[in-house]
């Protein structure tokens, strides 16, 4: 019988949630590591993004997708998942030349670069879908705290041309928390079945 301490159980969910290289590799690693017959819960934020796409009627298959950012937490897993769903994917980073032009060709844009309001209206082709995974604080003297949260996309500008866009705050962040809780409950059920 497998028994895990509370800290080990938290580690299982955290490991699955944040230290992934791809949805497929992580699910296999999760299943093998913890001797599970299932592939485990889906990668939180990434899975939720795909669910949002499906609900809005966005067609991933055949779309040109640009992922700005190549982190192991968001950028690369999102790119791999979009590839898995038959999008043509370009991953951009700090050394990508003429980034604006690359992004301008995209049907789907995922911003996960960590630079406040970097993606502007003139970077986005009309009708593109924009997913903003960034969360940055900028000075704002009108706020009691002296700052406000913004994404990697200039939301007020880009919403005028995008067919669909996630806001920051209130977009991807809350989805991530919801999916992490869902994964925690799922992992707890799996462990309980083994007791």
PDB file of N, CA and C in Angstrom, residues 7-60:
ATOM      1  N   UNK A   7       2.949  16.545   3.226  1.00  0.00           N
ATOM      2  CA  UNK A   7       3.902  17.301   2.401  1.00  0.00           C
ATOM      3  C   UNK A   7       4.216  16.565   1.106  1.00  0.00           C
ATOM      4  N   UNK A   8       4.261  15.230   1.138  1.00  0.00           N
ATOM      5  CA  UNK A   8       4.489  14.471  -0.098  1.00  0.00           C
ATOM      6  C   UNK A   8       3.292  14.601  -1.036  1.00  0.00           C
ATOM      7  N   UNK A   9       2.098  14.619  -0.487  1.00  0.00           N
ATOM      8  CA  UNK A   9       0.905  14.762  -1.324  1.00  0.00           C
ATOM      9  C   UNK A   9       0.866  16.137  -1.979  1.00  0.00           C
ATOM     10  N   UNK A  10       1.229  17.156  -1.215  1.00  0.00           N
ATOM     11  CA  UNK A  10       1.300  18.500  -1.794  1.00  0.00           C
ATOM     12  C   UNK A  10       2.355  18.526  -2.884  1.00  0.00           C
ATOM     13  N   UNK A  11       3.492  17.863  -2.625  1.00  0.00           N
ATOM     14  CA  UNK A  11       4.566  17.813  -3.618  1.00  0.00           C
ATOM     15  C   UNK A  11       4.083  17.172  -4.917  1.00  0.00           C
ATOM     16  N   UNK A  12       3.292  16.114  -4.811  1.00  0.00           N
ATOM     17  CA  UNK A  12       2.793  15.435  -6.007  1.00  0.00           C
ATOM     18  C   UNK A  12       2.049  16.429  -6.896  1.00  0.00           C
ATOM     19  N   UNK A  13       1.142  17.196  -6.300  1.00  0.00           N
ATOM     20  CA  UNK A  13       0.353  18.155  -7.072  1.00  0.00           C
ATOM     21  C   UNK A  13       1.235  19.290  -7.572  1.00  0.00           C
ATOM     22  N   UNK A  14       2.125  19.810  -6.701  1.00  0.00           N
ATOM     23  CA  UNK A  14       3.010  20.893  -7.127  1.00  0.00           C
ATOM     24  C   UNK A  14       3.945  20.436  -8.236  1.00  0.00           C
ATOM     25  N   UNK A  15       4.512  19.241  -8.084  1.00  0.00           N
ATOM     26  CA  UNK A  15       5.435  18.721  -9.098  1.00  0.00           C
ATOM     27  C   UNK A  15       4.720  18.625 -10.436  1.00  0.00           C
ATOM     28  N   UNK A  16       3.525  18.108 -10.367  1.00  0.00           N
ATOM     29  CA  UNK A  16       2.771  17.940 -11.600  1.00  0.00           C
ATOM     30  C   UNK A  16       2.404  19.284 -12.196  1.00  0.00           C
ATOM     31  N   UNK A  17       2.059  20.201 -11.326  1.00  0.00           N
ATOM     32  CA  UNK A  17       1.576  21.505 -11.778  1.00  0.00           C
ATOM     33  C   UNK A  17       2.682  22.387 -12.336  1.00  0.00           C
ATOM     34  N   UNK A  18       3.852  22.444 -11.670  1.00  0.00           N
ATOM     35  CA  UNK A  18       4.801  23.485 -12.044  1.00  0.00           C
ATOM     36  C   UNK A  18       6.112  23.023 -12.660  1.00  0.00           C
ATOM     37  N   UNK A  19       6.496  21.790 -12.524  1.00  0.00           N
ATOM     38  CA  UNK A  19       7.804  21.380 -13.032  1.00  0.00           C
ATOM     39  C   UNK A  19       7.696  20.522 -14.279  1.00  0.00           C
ATOM     40  N   UNK A  20       6.778  20.865 -15.138  1.00  0.00           N
ATOM     41  CA  UNK A  20       6.568  20.044 -16.322  1.00  0.00           C
ATOM     42  C   UNK A  20       7.350  20.568 -17.511  1.00  0.00           C
ATOM     43  N   UNK A  21       7.671  19.661 -18.409  1.00  0.00           N
ATOM     44  CA  UNK A  21       8.304  20.048 -19.660  1.00  0.00           C
ATOM     45  C   UNK A  21       7.318  19.953 -20.810  1.00  0.00           C
ATOM     46  N   UNK A  22       6.356  19.085 -20.701  1.00  0.00           N
ATOM     47  CA  UNK A  22       5.304  18.978 -21.701  1.00  0.00           C
ATOM     48  C   UNK A  22       4.135  18.241 -21.075  1.00  0.00           C
ATOM     49  N   UNK A  23       2.941  18.452 -21.566  1.00  0.00           N
ATOM     50  CA  UNK A  23       1.794  17.763 -20.999  1.00  0.00           C
ATOM     51  C   UNK A  23       1.927  16.250 -21.076  1.00  0.00           C
ATOM     52  N   UNK A  24       2.438  15.738 -22.173  1.00  0.00           N
ATOM     53  CA  UNK A  24       2.515  14.299 -22.372  1.00  0.00           C
ATOM     54  C   UNK A  24       3.583  13.681 -21.483  1.00  0.00           C
ATOM     55  N   UNK A  25       4.779  14.262 -21.493  1.00  0.00           N
ATOM     56  CA  UNK A  25       5.873  13.743 -20.676  1.00  0.00           C
ATOM     57  C   UNK A  25       5.492  13.793 -19.208  1.00  0.00           C
ATOM     58  N   UNK A  26       4.895  14.886 -18.767  1.00  0.00           N
ATOM     59  CA  UNK A  26       4.544  15.040 -17.365  1.00  0.00           C
ATOM     60  C   UNK A  26       3.501  14.020 -16.949  1.00  0.00           C
ATOM     61  N   UNK A  27       2.495  13.795 -17.771  1.00  0.00           N
ATOM     62  CA  UNK A  27       1.476  12.820 -17.406  1.00  0.00           C
ATOM     63  C   UNK A  27       2.083  11.433 -17.269  1.00  0.00           C
ATOM     64  N   UNK A  28       2.970  11.067 -18.168  1.00  0.00           N
ATOM     65  CA  UNK A  28       3.626   9.762 -18.066  1.00  0.00           C
ATOM     66  C   UNK A  28       4.506   9.695 -16.830  1.00  0.00           C
ATOM     67  N   UNK A  29       5.259  10.778 -16.574  1.00  0.00           N
ATOM     68  CA  UNK A  29       6.137  10.840 -15.408  1.00  0.00           C
ATOM     69  C   UNK A  29       5.303  10.711 -14.132  1.00  0.00           C
ATOM     70  N   UNK A  30       4.187  11.430 -14.075  1.00  0.00           N
ATOM     71  CA  UNK A  30       3.295  11.396 -12.921  1.00  0.00           C
ATOM     72  C   UNK A  30       2.793   9.973 -12.692  1.00  0.00           C
ATOM     73  N   UNK A  31       2.309   9.332 -13.738  1.00  0.00           N
ATOM     74  CA  UNK A  31       1.770   7.981 -13.621  1.00  0.00           C
ATOM     75  C   UNK A  31       2.834   6.984 -13.189  1.00  0.00           C
ATOM     76  N   UNK A  32       4.022   7.074 -13.769  1.00  0.00           N
ATOM     77  CA  UNK A  32       5.103   6.147 -13.441  1.00  0.00           C
ATOM     78  C   UNK A  32       5.616   6.385 -12.029  1.00  0.00           C
ATOM     79  N   UNK A  33       5.874   7.629 -11.705  1.00  0.00           N
ATOM     80  CA  UNK A  33       6.453   7.997 -10.408  1.00  0.00           C
ATOM     81  C   UNK A  33       5.579   7.541  -9.246  1.00  0.00           C
ATOM     82  N   UNK A  34       4.271   7.672  -9.394  1.00  0.00           N
ATOM     83  CA  UNK A  34       3.385   7.365  -8.294  1.00  0.00           C
ATOM     84  C   UNK A  34       2.587   6.080  -8.513  1.00  0.00           C
ATOM     85  N   UNK A  35       3.063   5.258  -9.447  1.00  0.00           N
ATOM     86  CA  UNK A  35       2.500   3.930  -9.700  1.00  0.00           C
ATOM     87  C   UNK A  35       0.986   3.976  -9.914  1.00  0.00           C
ATOM     88  N   UNK A  36       0.563   4.898 -10.759  1.00  0.00           N
ATOM     89  CA  UNK A  36      -0.852   5.070 -11.043  1.00  0.00           C
ATOM     90  C   UNK A  36      -1.208   4.408 -12.363  1.00  0.00           C
ATOM     91  N   UNK A  37      -2.428   3.905 -12.461  1.00  0.00           N
ATOM     92  CA  UNK A  37      -2.884   3.311 -13.716  1.00  0.00           C
ATOM     93  C   UNK A  37      -3.356   4.384 -14.685  1.00  0.00           C
ATOM     94  N   UNK A  38      -3.686   5.529 -14.186  1.00  0.00           N
ATOM     95  CA  UNK A  38      -4.149   6.636 -15.016  1.00  0.00           C
ATOM     96  C   UNK A  38      -2.982   7.548 -15.362  1.00  0.00           C
ATOM     97  N   UNK A  39      -3.188   8.438 -16.288  1.00  0.00           N
ATOM     98  CA  UNK A  39      -2.126   9.382 -16.638  1.00  0.00           C
ATOM     99  C   UNK A  39      -2.119  10.590 -15.720  1.00  0.00           C
ATOM    100  N   UNK A  40      -3.027  10.678 -14.776  1.00  0.00           N
ATOM    101  CA  UNK A  40      -3.027  11.794 -13.839  1.00  0.00           C
ATOM    102  C   UNK A  40      -3.820  12.978 -14.366  1.00  0.00           C
ATOM    103  N   UNK A  41      -3.926  14.000 -13.539  1.00  0.00           N
ATOM    104  CA  UNK A  41      -4.677  15.183 -13.952  1.00  0.00           C
ATOM    105  C   UNK A  41      -3.973  15.912 -15.077  1.00  0.00           C
ATOM    106  N   UNK A  42      -4.728  16.680 -15.824  1.00  0.00           N
ATOM    107  CA  UNK A  42      -4.100  17.403 -16.922  1.00  0.00           C
ATOM    108  C   UNK A  42      -3.362  18.631 -16.412  1.00  0.00           C
ATOM    109  N   UNK A  43      -2.423  19.116 -17.194  1.00  0.00           N
ATOM    110  CA  UNK A  43      -1.624  20.268 -16.801  1.00  0.00           C
ATOM    111  C   UNK A  43      -2.565  21.457 -16.632  1.00  0.00           C
ATOM    112  N   UNK A  44      -2.539  22.057 -15.467  1.00  0.00           N
ATOM    113  CA  UNK A  44      -3.560  23.019 -15.038  1.00  0.00           C
ATOM    114  C   UNK A  44      -3.849  24.154 -16.002  1.00  0.00           C
ATOM    115  N   UNK A  45      -2.980  25.091 -16.084  1.00  0.00           N
ATOM    116  CA  UNK A  45      -3.244  26.284 -16.887  1.00  0.00           C
ATOM    117  C   UNK A  45      -3.408  25.939 -18.354  1.00  0.00           C
ATOM    118  N   UNK A  46      -2.548  25.069 -18.842  1.00  0.00           N
ATOM    119  CA  UNK A  46      -2.553  24.724 -20.256  1.00  0.00           C
ATOM    120  C   UNK A  46      -3.854  24.032 -20.633  1.00  0.00           C
ATOM    121  N   UNK A  47      -4.272  23.088 -19.807  1.00  0.00           N
ATOM    122  CA  UNK A  47      -5.525  22.399 -20.067  1.00  0.00           C
ATOM    123  C   UNK A  47      -6.686  23.388 -20.062  1.00  0.00           C
ATOM    124  N   UNK A  48      -6.663  24.306 -19.135  1.00  0.00           N
ATOM    125  CA  UNK A  48      -7.739  25.286 -19.042  1.00  0.00           C
ATOM    126  C   UNK A  48      -7.771  26.193 -20.277  1.00  0.00           C
ATOM    127  N   UNK A  49      -6.606  26.531 -20.797  1.00  0.00           N
ATOM    128  CA  UNK A  49      -6.562  27.338 -22.020  1.00  0.00           C
ATOM    129  C   UNK A  49      -7.242  26.605 -23.170  1.00  0.00           C
ATOM    130  N   UNK A  50      -6.938  25.324 -23.309  1.00  0.00           N
ATOM    131  CA  UNK A  50      -7.556  24.533 -24.377  1.00  0.00           C
ATOM    132  C   UNK A  50      -9.069  24.476 -24.173  1.00  0.00           C
ATOM    133  N   UNK A  51      -9.511  24.309 -22.923  1.00  0.00           N
ATOM    134  CA  UNK A  51     -10.949  24.309 -22.648  1.00  0.00           C
ATOM    135  C   UNK A  51     -11.577  25.638 -23.057  1.00  0.00           C
ATOM    136  N   UNK A  52     -10.898  26.738 -22.778  1.00  0.00           N
ATOM    137  CA  UNK A  52     -11.416  28.056 -23.173  1.00  0.00           C
ATOM    138  C   UNK A  52     -11.504  28.167 -24.693  1.00  0.00           C
ATOM    139  N   UNK A  53     -10.475  27.682 -25.381  1.00  0.00           N
ATOM    140  CA  UNK A  53     -10.510  27.688 -26.845  1.00  0.00           C
ATOM    141  C   UNK A  53     -11.742  26.944 -27.339  1.00  0.00           C
ATOM    142  N   UNK A  54     -11.950  25.739 -26.825  1.00  0.00           N
ATOM    143  CA  UNK A  54     -13.055  24.898 -27.285  1.00  0.00           C
ATOM    144  C   UNK A  54     -14.400  25.575 -27.049  1.00  0.00           C
ATOM    145  N   UNK A  55     -14.561  26.220 -25.892  1.00  0.00           N
ATOM    146  CA  UNK A  55     -15.827  26.887 -25.567  1.00  0.00           C
ATOM    147  C   UNK A  55     -16.113  28.075 -26.468  1.00  0.00           C
ATOM    148  N   UNK A  56     -15.082  28.739 -26.928  1.00  0.00           N
ATOM    149  CA  UNK A  56     -15.294  29.924 -27.760  1.00  0.00           C
ATOM    150  C   UNK A  56     -15.392  29.580 -29.236  1.00  0.00           C
ATOM    151  N   UNK A  57     -15.212  28.311 -29.562  1.00  0.00           N
ATOM    152  CA  UNK A  57     -15.299  27.900 -30.954  1.00  0.00           C
ATOM    153  C   UNK A  57     -14.048  28.183 -31.760  1.00  0.00           C
ATOM    154  N   UNK A  58     -12.950  28.494 -31.083  1.00  0.00           N
ATOM    155  CA  UNK A  58     -11.682  28.740 -31.771  1.00  0.00           C
ATOM    156  C   UNK A  58     -11.160  27.424 -32.332  1.00  0.00           C
ATOM    157  N   UNK A  59     -10.793  27.432 -33.591  1.00  0.00           N
ATOM    158  CA  UNK A  59     -10.222  26.247 -34.216  1.00  0.00           C
ATOM    159  C   UNK A  59      -8.710  26.304 -34.081  1.00  0.00           C
ATOM    160  N   UNK A  60      -8.160  25.343 -33.372  1.00  0.00           N
ATOM    161  CA  UNK A  60      -6.707  25.286 -33.196  1.00  0.00           C
ATOM    162  C   UNK A  60      -6.072  24.610 -34.405  1.00  0.00           C
TER     163      UNK A  60
END
